[in-house]
Coordinates of C-alpha atoms and ligand atoms in Angstrom, one line a residue:
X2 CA 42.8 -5.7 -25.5
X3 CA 43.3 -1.8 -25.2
X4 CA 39.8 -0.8 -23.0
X5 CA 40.2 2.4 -23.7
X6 CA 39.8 2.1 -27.2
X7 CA 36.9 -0.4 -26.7
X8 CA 35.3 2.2 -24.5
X9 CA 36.1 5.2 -27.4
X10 CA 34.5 2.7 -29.7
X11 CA 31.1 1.7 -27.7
X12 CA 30.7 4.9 -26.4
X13 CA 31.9 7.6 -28.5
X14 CA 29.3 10.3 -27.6
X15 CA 30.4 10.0 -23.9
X16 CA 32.6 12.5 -22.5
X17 CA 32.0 12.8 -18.9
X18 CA 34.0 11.0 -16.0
X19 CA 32.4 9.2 -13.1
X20 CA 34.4 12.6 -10.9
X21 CA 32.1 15.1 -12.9
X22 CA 29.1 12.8 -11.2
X23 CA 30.5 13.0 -7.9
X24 CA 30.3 16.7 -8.4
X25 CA 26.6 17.0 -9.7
X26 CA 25.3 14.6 -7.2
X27 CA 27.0 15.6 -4.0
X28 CA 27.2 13.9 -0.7
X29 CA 23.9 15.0 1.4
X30 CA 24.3 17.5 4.0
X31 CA 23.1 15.6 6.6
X32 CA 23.8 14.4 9.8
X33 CA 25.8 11.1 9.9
X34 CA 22.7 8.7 11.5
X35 CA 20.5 10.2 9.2
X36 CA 18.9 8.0 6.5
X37 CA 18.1 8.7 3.1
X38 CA 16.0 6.2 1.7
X39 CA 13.3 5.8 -1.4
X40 CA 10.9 3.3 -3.1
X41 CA 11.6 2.7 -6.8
X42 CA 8.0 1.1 -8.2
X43 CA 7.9 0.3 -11.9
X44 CA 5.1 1.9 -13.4
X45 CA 3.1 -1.3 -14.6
X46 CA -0.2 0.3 -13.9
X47 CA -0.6 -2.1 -11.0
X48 CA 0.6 -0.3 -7.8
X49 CA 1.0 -3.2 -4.9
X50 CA 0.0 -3.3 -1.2
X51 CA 3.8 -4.4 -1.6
X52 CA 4.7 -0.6 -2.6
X53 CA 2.7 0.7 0.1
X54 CA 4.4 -1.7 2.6
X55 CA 7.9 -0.8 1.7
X56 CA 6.9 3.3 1.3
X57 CA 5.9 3.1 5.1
X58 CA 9.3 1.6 6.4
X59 CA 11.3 4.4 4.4
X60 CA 8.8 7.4 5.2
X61 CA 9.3 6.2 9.0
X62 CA 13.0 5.6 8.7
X63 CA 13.6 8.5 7.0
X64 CA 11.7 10.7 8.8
X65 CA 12.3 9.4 12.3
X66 CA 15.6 10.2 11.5
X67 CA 15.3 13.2 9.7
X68 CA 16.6 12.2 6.5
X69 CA 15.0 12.0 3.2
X70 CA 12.4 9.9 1.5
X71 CA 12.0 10.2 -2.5
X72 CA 10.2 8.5 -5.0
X73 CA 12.1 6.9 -8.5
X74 CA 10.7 5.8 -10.9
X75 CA 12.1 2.3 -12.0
X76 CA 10.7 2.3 -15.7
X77 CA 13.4 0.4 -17.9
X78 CA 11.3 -2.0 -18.6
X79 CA 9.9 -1.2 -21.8
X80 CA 7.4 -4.6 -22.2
X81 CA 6.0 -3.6 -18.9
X82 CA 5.3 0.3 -19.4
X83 CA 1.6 1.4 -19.8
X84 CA 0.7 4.5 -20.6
X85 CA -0.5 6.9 -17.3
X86 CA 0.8 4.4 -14.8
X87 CA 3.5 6.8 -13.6
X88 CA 0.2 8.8 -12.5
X89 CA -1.6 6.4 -10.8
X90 CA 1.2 5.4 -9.0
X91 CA 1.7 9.1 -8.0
X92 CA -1.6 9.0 -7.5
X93 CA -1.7 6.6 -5.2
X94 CA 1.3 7.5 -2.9
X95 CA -0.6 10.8 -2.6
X96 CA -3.7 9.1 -1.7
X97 CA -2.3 7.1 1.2
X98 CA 0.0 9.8 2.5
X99 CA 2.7 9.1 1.9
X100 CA 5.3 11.9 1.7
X101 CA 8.3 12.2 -0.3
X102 CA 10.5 14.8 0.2
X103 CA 12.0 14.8 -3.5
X104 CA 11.1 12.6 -6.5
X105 CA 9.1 12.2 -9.3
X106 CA 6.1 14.0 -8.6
X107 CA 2.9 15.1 -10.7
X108 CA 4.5 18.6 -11.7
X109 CA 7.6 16.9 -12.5
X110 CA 10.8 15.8 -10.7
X111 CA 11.4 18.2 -7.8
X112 CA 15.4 17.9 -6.1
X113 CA 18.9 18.1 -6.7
X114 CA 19.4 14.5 -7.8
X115 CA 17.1 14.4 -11.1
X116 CA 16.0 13.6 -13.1
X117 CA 14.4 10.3 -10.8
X118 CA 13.0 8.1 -14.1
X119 CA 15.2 6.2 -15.1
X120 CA 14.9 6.4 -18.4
X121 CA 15.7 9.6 -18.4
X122 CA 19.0 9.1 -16.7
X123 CA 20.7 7.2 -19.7
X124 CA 23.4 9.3 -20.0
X125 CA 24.7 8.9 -16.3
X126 CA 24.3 4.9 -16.7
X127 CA 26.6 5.5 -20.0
X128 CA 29.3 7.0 -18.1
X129 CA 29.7 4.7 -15.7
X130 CA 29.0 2.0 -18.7
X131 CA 32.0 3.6 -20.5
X132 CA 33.9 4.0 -17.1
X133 CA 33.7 0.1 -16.3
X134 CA 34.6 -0.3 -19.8
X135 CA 37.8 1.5 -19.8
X136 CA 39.0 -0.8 -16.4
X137 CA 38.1 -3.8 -18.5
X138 CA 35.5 -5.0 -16.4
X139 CA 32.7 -5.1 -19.2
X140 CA 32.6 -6.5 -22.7
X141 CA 30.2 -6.0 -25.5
X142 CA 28.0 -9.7 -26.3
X143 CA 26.8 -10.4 -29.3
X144 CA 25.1 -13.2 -28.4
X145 CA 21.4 -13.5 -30.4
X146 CA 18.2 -14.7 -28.8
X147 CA 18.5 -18.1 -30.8
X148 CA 22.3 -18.6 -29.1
X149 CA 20.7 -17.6 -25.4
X150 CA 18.4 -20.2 -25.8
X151 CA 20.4 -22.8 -27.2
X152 CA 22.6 -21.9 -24.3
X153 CA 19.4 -22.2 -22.1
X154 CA 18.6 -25.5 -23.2
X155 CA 22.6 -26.9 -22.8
X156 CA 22.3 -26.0 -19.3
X157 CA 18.9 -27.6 -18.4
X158 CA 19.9 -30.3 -19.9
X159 CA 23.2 -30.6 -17.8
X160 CA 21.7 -29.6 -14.8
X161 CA 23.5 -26.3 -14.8
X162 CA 22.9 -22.8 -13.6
X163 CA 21.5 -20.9 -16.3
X164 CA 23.3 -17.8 -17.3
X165 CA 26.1 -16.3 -19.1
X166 CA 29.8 -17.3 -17.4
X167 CA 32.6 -19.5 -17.9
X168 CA 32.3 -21.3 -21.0
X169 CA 29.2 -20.0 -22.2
X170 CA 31.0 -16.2 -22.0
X171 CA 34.2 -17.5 -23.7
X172 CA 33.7 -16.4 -27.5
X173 CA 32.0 -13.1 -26.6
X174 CA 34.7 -12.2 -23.8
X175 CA 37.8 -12.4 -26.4
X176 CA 36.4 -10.7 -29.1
X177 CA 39.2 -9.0 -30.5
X178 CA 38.5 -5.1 -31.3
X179 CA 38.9 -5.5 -34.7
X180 CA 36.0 -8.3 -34.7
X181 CA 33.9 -5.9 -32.1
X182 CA 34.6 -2.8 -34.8
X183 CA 33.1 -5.9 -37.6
X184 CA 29.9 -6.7 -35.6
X185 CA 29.3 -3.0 -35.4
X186 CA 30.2 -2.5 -38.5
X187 CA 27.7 -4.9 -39.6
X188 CA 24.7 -3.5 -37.0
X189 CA 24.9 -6.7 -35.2
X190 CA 22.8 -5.6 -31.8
X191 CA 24.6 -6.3 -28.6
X192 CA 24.3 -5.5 -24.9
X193 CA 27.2 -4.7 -22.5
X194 CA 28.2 -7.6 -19.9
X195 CA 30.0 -7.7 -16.3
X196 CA 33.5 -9.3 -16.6
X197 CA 33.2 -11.5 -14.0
X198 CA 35.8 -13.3 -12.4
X199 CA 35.9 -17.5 -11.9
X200 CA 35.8 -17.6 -8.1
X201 CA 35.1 -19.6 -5.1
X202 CA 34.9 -17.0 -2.8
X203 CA 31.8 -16.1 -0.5
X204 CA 30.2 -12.5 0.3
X205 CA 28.4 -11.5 3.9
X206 CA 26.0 -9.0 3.6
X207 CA 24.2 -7.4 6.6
X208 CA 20.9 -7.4 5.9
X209 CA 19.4 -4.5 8.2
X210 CA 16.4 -7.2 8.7
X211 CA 17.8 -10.5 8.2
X212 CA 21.2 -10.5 10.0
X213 CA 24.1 -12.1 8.0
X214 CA 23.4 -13.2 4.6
X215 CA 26.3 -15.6 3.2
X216 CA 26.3 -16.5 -0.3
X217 CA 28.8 -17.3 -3.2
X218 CA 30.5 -14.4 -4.5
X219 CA 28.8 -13.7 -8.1
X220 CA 30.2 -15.5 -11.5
X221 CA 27.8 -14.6 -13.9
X222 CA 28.7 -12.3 -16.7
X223 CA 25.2 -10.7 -16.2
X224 CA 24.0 -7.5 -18.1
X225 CA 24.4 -3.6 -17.5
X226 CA 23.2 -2.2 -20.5
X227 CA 20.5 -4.1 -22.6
X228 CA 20.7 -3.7 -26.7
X229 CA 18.8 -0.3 -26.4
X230 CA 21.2 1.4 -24.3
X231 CA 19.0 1.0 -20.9
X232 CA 20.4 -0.9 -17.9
X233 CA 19.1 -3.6 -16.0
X234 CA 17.6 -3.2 -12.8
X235 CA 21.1 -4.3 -11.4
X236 CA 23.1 -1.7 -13.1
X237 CA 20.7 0.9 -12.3
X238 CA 19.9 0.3 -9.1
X239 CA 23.9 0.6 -8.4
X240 CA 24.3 3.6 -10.1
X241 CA 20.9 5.5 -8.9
X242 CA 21.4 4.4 -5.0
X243 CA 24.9 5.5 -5.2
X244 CA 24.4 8.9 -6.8
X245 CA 21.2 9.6 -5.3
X246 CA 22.9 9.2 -1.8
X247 CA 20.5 6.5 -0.9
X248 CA 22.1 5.6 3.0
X249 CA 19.4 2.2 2.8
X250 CA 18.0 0.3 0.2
X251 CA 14.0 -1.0 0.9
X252 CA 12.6 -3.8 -0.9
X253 CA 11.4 -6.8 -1.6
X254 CA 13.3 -10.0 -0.3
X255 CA 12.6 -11.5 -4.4
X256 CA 15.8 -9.5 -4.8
X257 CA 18.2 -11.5 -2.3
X258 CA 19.0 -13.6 -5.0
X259 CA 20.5 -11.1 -7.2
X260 CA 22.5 -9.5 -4.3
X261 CA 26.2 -11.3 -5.4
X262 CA 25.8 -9.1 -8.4
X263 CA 25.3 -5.7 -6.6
X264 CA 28.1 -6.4 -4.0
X265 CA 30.0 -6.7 -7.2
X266 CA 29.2 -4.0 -8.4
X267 CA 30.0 -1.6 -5.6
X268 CA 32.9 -3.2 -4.8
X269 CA 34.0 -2.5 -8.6
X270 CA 33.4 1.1 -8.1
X271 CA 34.9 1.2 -5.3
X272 CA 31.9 3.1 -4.1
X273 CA 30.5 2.2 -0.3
X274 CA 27.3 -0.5 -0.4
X275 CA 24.3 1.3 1.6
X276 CA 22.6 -1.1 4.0
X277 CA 20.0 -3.7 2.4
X278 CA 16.6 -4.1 4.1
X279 CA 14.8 -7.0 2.0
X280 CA 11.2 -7.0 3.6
X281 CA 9.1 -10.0 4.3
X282 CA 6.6 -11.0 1.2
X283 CA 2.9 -10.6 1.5
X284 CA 1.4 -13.9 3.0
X285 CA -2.6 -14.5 2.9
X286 CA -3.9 -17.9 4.7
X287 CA -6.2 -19.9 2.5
X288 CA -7.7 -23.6 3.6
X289 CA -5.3 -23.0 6.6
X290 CA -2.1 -23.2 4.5
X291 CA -0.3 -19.6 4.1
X292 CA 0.4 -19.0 0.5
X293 CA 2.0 -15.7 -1.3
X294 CA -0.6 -12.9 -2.3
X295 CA -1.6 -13.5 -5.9
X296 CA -2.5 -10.6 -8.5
X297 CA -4.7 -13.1 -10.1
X298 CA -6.5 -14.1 -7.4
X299 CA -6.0 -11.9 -4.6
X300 CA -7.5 -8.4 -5.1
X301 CA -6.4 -7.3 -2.1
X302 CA -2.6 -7.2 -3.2
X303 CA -3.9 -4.2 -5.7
X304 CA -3.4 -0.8 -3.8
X305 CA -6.4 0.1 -5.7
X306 CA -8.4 -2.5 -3.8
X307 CA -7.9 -0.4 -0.5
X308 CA -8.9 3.0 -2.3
X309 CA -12.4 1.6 -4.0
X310 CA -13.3 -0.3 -0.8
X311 CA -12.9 3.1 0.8
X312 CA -10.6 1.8 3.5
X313 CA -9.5 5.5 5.2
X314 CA -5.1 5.8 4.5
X315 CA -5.1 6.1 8.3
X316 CA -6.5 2.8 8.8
X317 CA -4.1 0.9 6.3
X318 CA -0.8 2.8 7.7
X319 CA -2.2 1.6 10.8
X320 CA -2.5 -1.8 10.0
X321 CA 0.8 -2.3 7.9
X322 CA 2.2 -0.8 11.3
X323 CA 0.9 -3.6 12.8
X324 CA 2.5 -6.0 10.3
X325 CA 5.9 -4.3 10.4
X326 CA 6.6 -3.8 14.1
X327 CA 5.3 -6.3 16.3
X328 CA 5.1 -4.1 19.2
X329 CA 3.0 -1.5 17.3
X330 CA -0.5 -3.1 18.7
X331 CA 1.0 -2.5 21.9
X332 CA 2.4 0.7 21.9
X333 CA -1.7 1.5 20.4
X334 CA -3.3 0.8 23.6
X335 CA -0.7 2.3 25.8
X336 CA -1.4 5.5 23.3
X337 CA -5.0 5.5 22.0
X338 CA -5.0 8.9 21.0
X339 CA -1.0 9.2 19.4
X340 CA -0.6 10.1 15.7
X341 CA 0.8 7.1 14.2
X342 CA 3.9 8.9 13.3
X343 CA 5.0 9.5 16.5
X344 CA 5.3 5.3 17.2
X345 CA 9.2 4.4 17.5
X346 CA 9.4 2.8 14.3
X347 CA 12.4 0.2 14.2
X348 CA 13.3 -2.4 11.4
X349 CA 14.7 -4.5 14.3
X350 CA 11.6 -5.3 15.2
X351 CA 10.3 -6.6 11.8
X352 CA 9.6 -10.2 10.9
X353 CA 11.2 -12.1 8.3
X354 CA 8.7 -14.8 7.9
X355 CA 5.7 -13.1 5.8
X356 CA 3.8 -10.8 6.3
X357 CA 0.5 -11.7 6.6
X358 CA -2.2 -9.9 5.1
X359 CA -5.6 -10.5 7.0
X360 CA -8.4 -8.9 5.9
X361 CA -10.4 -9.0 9.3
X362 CA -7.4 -7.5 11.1
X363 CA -7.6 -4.5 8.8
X364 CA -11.4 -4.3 9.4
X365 CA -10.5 -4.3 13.3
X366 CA -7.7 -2.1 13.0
X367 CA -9.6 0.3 10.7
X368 CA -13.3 0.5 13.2
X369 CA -10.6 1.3 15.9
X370 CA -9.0 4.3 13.5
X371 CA -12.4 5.7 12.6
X372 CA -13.6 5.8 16.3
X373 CA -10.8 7.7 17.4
X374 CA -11.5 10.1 14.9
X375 CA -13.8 13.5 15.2
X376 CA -17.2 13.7 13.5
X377 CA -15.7 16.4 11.5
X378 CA -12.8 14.0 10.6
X379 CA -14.9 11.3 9.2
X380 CA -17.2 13.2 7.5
X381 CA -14.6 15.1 5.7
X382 CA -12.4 11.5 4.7
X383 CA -15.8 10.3 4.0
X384 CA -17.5 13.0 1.9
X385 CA -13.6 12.8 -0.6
X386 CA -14.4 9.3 -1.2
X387 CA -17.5 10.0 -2.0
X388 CA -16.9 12.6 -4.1
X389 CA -15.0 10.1 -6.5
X390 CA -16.6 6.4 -5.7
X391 CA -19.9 7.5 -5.1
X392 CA -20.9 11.0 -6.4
X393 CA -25.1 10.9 -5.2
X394 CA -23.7 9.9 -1.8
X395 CA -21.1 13.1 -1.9
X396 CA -24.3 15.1 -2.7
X397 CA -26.0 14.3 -0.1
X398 CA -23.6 14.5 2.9
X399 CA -22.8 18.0 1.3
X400 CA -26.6 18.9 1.5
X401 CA -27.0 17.6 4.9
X402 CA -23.8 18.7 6.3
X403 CA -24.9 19.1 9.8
X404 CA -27.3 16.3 10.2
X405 CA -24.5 14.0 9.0
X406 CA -22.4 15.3 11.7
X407 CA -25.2 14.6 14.3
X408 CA -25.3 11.2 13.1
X409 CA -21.4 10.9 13.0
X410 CA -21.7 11.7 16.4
X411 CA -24.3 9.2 17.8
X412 CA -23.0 6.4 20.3
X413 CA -19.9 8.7 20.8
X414 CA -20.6 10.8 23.9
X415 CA -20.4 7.9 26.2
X416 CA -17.4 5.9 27.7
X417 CA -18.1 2.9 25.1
X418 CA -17.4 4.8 22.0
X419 CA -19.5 2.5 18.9
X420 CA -17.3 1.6 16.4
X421 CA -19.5 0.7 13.6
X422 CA -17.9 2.5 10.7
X423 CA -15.5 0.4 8.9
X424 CA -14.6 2.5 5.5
X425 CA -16.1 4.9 3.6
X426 CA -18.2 2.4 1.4
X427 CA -19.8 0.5 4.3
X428 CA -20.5 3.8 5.7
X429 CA -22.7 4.9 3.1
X430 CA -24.8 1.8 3.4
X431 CA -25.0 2.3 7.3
X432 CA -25.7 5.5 7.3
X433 CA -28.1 5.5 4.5
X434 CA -31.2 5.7 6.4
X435 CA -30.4 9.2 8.0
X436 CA -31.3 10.2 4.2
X437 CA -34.6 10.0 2.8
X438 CA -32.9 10.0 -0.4
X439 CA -31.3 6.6 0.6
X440 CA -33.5 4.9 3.3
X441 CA -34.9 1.6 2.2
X442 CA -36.5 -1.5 4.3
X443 CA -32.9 -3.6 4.4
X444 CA -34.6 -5.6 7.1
X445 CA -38.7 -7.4 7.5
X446 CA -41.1 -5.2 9.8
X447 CA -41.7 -7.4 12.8
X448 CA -44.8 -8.0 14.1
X449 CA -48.2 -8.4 12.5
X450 CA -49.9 -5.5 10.9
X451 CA -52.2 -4.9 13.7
X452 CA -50.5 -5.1 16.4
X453 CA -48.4 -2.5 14.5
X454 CA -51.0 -0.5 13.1
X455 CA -52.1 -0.1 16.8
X456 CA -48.8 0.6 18.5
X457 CA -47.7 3.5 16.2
X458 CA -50.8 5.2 16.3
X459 CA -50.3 5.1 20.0
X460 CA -46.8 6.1 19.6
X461 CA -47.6 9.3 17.5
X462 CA -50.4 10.2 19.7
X463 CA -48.0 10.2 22.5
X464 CA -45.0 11.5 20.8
X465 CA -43.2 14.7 22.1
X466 CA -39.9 15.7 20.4
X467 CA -38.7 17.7 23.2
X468 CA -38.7 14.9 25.6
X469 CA -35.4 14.0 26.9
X470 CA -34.3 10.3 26.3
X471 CA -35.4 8.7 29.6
X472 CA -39.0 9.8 29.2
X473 CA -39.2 8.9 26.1
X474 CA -38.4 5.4 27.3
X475 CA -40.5 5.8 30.1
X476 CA -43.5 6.6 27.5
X477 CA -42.1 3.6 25.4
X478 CA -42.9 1.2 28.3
X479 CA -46.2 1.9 29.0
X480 CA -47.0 1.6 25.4
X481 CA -45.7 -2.0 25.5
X482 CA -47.4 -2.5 28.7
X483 CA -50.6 -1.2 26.7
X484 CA -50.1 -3.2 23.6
X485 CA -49.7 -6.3 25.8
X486 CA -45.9 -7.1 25.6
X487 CA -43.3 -7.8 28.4
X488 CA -41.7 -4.8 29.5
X489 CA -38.8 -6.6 31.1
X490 CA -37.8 -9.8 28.1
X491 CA -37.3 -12.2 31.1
X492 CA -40.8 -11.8 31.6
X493 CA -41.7 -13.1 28.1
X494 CA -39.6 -15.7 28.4
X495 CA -41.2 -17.3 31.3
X496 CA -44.5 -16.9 30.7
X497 CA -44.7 -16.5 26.8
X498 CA -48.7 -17.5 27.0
X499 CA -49.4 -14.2 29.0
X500 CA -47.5 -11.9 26.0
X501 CA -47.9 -10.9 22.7
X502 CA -43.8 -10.5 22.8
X503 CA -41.3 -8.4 24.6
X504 CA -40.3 -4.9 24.6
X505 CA -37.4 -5.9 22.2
X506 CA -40.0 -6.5 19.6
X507 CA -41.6 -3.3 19.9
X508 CA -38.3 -1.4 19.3
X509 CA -37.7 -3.3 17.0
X510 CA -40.7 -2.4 15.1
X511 CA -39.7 1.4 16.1
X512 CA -36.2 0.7 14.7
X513 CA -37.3 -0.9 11.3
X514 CA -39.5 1.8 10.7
X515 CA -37.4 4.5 11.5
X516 CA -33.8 3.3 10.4
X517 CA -35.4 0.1 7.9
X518 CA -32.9 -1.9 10.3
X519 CA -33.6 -4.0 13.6
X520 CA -29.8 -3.7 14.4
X521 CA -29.7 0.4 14.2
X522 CA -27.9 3.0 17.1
X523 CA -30.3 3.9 20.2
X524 CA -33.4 5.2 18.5
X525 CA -33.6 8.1 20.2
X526 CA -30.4 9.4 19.4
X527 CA -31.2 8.6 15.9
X528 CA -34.6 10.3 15.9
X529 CA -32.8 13.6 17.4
X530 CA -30.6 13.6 14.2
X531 CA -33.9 12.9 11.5
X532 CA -36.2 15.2 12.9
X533 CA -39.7 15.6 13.8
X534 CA -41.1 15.1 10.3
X535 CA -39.2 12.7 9.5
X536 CA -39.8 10.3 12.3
X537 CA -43.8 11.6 12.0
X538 CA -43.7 10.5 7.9
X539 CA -41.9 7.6 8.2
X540 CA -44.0 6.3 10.8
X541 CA -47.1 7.1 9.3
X542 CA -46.1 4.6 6.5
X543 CA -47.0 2.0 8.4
X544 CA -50.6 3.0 9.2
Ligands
LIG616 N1 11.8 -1.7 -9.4 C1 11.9 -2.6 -8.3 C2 10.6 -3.3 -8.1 O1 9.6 -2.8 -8.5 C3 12.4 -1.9 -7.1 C4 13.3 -2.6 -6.2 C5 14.1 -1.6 -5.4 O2 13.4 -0.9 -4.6 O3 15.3 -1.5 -5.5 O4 10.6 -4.3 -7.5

């Protein structure tokens, strides 16, 4: 077979040489331990937790070592594409923080190595397509879809692998050129195969994660280029990590399998395999058994989840920290205070065995985040949810700017900081009764109605805004002591006949009327942020 002439004849509009890449796509000036890394999502619409995941260990890499993080887009799958999802998923990254250095971006591809969707980067996979063709090591197949599966159906039935190789490649593998110009000739569709060779022979990859890999060198006569003219994933991701400079590739361990055909690949090319990192699926436990997060049942694997649940980007770096690096939690304590980016990120230190996505664990990790943060940070994380989840709620903390940030600051001035606030959406419901707009009775007013009656009117009588906390309780006391209720509970307890009920009652009563909770910060506090009036009116209900 003359190649070249094969090449001439499948890619006739192609002119450019793999050298004339080399040039456009230079070697990175960097330094030599510097990594240049990226996360290449397709744009299904559904952005993962598994996106997110992956993002973090090449943001921290990357930037750790001062080397560059970008964002491609992987969109060659045409079944899969839905309109806007390159967006969202833009949208998304932004959301969480996640910075890219170059990329696909919302005003377009910004760097030297665009364009970064793939689809847009036919041309270059042609050259190389036309390259590999003119060193025999690809063919044009003509197979149809009614052949593949006839072939599909051979091979279950023999227990074989499935796949194009041996045998099954035979007819396709010597067409002659004349009989390739005929299929053309007669608009037969085809797509462009891998020669592969018959072998025996094993490959070792080092997997930057997972040590050693060993597996049988590849056999298959898999697909570069599909009848449209776009390449597979495999293909691609050859051609775009090598071009692009990538010094890692990120992703998914669902890939391992299809490593033969990459190591192929490069070694083809002759061009130098950057080191695989294949991260750890997401894991949830269910009925004690761990199982693989589901898109069907698991909303939780859906980035989206994270951002409508108001879960602050902080807390969920934080927490996919903690699943990556297993001395994260402890490098935390030893650091309460430390930006998150400044913890020694290493992929030696990651765990091969799932990653386990527990839903309490973020809630922990994400009531530690918030109380670290400043009552000006909250509010202004808080008040950007808001503003697109829960647009009344935004208009109120902008109206009552500096009441919310007396109220952000309740519980925080001691040594035992209260960490309450677990994302933006819980906090609206906590924090709703600092609002007249919002309050409502979530709890049942204890006590009978005239006991209570009674006890407020003494309560307002004695009332004076301007005392400081501990005469207020003082004043509190003697009320109970009035209204006939144990001061101290232990009291009660021992000699219930000689109570009404216990001082915990009575602030209780205090705290449902003021807050519509019994479970409510120190009711002081609280009545310093509300106000006179308030406290007076809302009190006054009850009379
Ligand atoms: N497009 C691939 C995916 O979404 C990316 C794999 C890779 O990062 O190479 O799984």
């Amino acid at each position: 077979m003359n190649y070249q002439a094969l090449a001439e004849l499948l890619f006739p509009d192609v002119s450019d040489t793999p050298a004339i890449l080399e040039q456009r796509f230079p070697e990175r000036d960097l330094s030599s331990d510097a990594i240049v890394t990226r996360i290449g999502p397709s744009p299904t619409g559904f952005v993962h937790l598994g996106n997110l995941y992956n993002a973090v260990i090449g943001e921290r890499l990357a930037h750790q070592s001062n080397g560059v993080f970008y964002l491609r887009i992987e969109d060659t799958d045409e079944k899969r594409k839905v309109e806007g999802a390159v967006e969202t998923l833009i949208s998304a990254m932004n959301y969480f923080g996640v910075h890219f250095d170059e990329g696909a971006s919302a005003d377009g591809d910004q760097g030297n190595y665009a364009p970064y969707r793939q689809r847009q980067r036919k041309e270059i996979y042609h050259i190389i397509a036309k390259y590999l063709t003119q060193q025999g090591k690809t063919y044009p197949c003509f197979l149809t879809a009614e052949e593949l599966d006839m072939i599909r159906e051979e091979q279950t039935a023999h227990k074989e692998t499935p796949g194009i190789y041996g045998k099954y490649a035979e007819t396709n593998r010597n067409l002659t050129l004349e009989q390739i110009q005929q299929n053309l000739n007669a608009g037969k569709s085809w797509v462009l195969r891998f020669r592969a060779e018959e072998t025996e022979e094993s490959i070792i990859v080092h997997d930057a994660i997972r040590g050693e890999l060993k597996m049988p060198r590849n056999q298959m006569d898999f697909v570069l280029l599909k009848s449209d003219g776009i390449p597979t994933y495999h293909f691609a991701h050859v051609v775009d990590d090598h071009f692009m400079r990538s010094t890692h590739v990120i992703r998914g361990e669902e890939w391992i399998s299809s490593l033969p055909m990459h190591v192929e690949l490069f070694n083809t090319l002759q061009w130098k395999q950057p080191i695989y990192c294949h991260t750890a699926t997401l894991m949830k436990i269910e009925d004690g058994k761990k199982r693989k997060l589901s898109k069907r049942k698991d909303p939780e694997l859906a980035l989206s989840y994270y951002q409508q649940e108001g879960i602050c980007p902080a807390a969920v770096w934080e927490f996919l920290l903690t699943l990556l690096n297993s001395d994260f939690e402890e490098w935390r304590l030893a650091n309460p205070n430390a930006d998150y980016h400044t913890f020694p990120y290493t992929i030696e230190k990651m765990s091969i065995s799932g990653a386990l996505v527990d839903l309490d664990k973020l809630r922990d990790v994400s009531k530690e985040v918030i109380s670290r943060m400043s009552a000006e940070e909250i509010y202004a994380g808080w008040l950007e949810w808001c503003q697109q989840y829960q647009p009344d709620f935004a208009e109120l903390l902008t109206k009552y700017h500096d009441r919310t940030i007396k109220a952000l600051n309740v519980g925080r001035n001691g040594t035992k900081i209260r960490k309450d606030l677990e994302n933006w959406k819980q906090a609206c419901d906590f924090m709703r009764f600092y609002y007249d707009e919002t309050f409502v009775m979530q709890d049942e007013m204890p006590c009978d109605a005239e006991t209570r009656t009674a006890f407020f009117k003494s309560y307002l009588d004695s009332y004076d805004h301007t005392d400081d906390s501990s005469t207020w309780f003082t004043k509190v006391k003697t009320l109970t002591e009035q209204a006939g209720f144990a001061v101290k509970p232990k009291d009660f307890k021992k000699h219930p006949e000689q109570y009404k009920g216990s001082i915990i009652d009575i602030t209780n009563m205090l705290r449902a009327a003021l807050t519509g909770r019994t479970n409510a910060p120190d009711i002081w506090e609280v009545s310093h942020v509300l106000g006179e009036d308030i406290i007076r009116n809302r009190i006054a209900k009850w009379l």
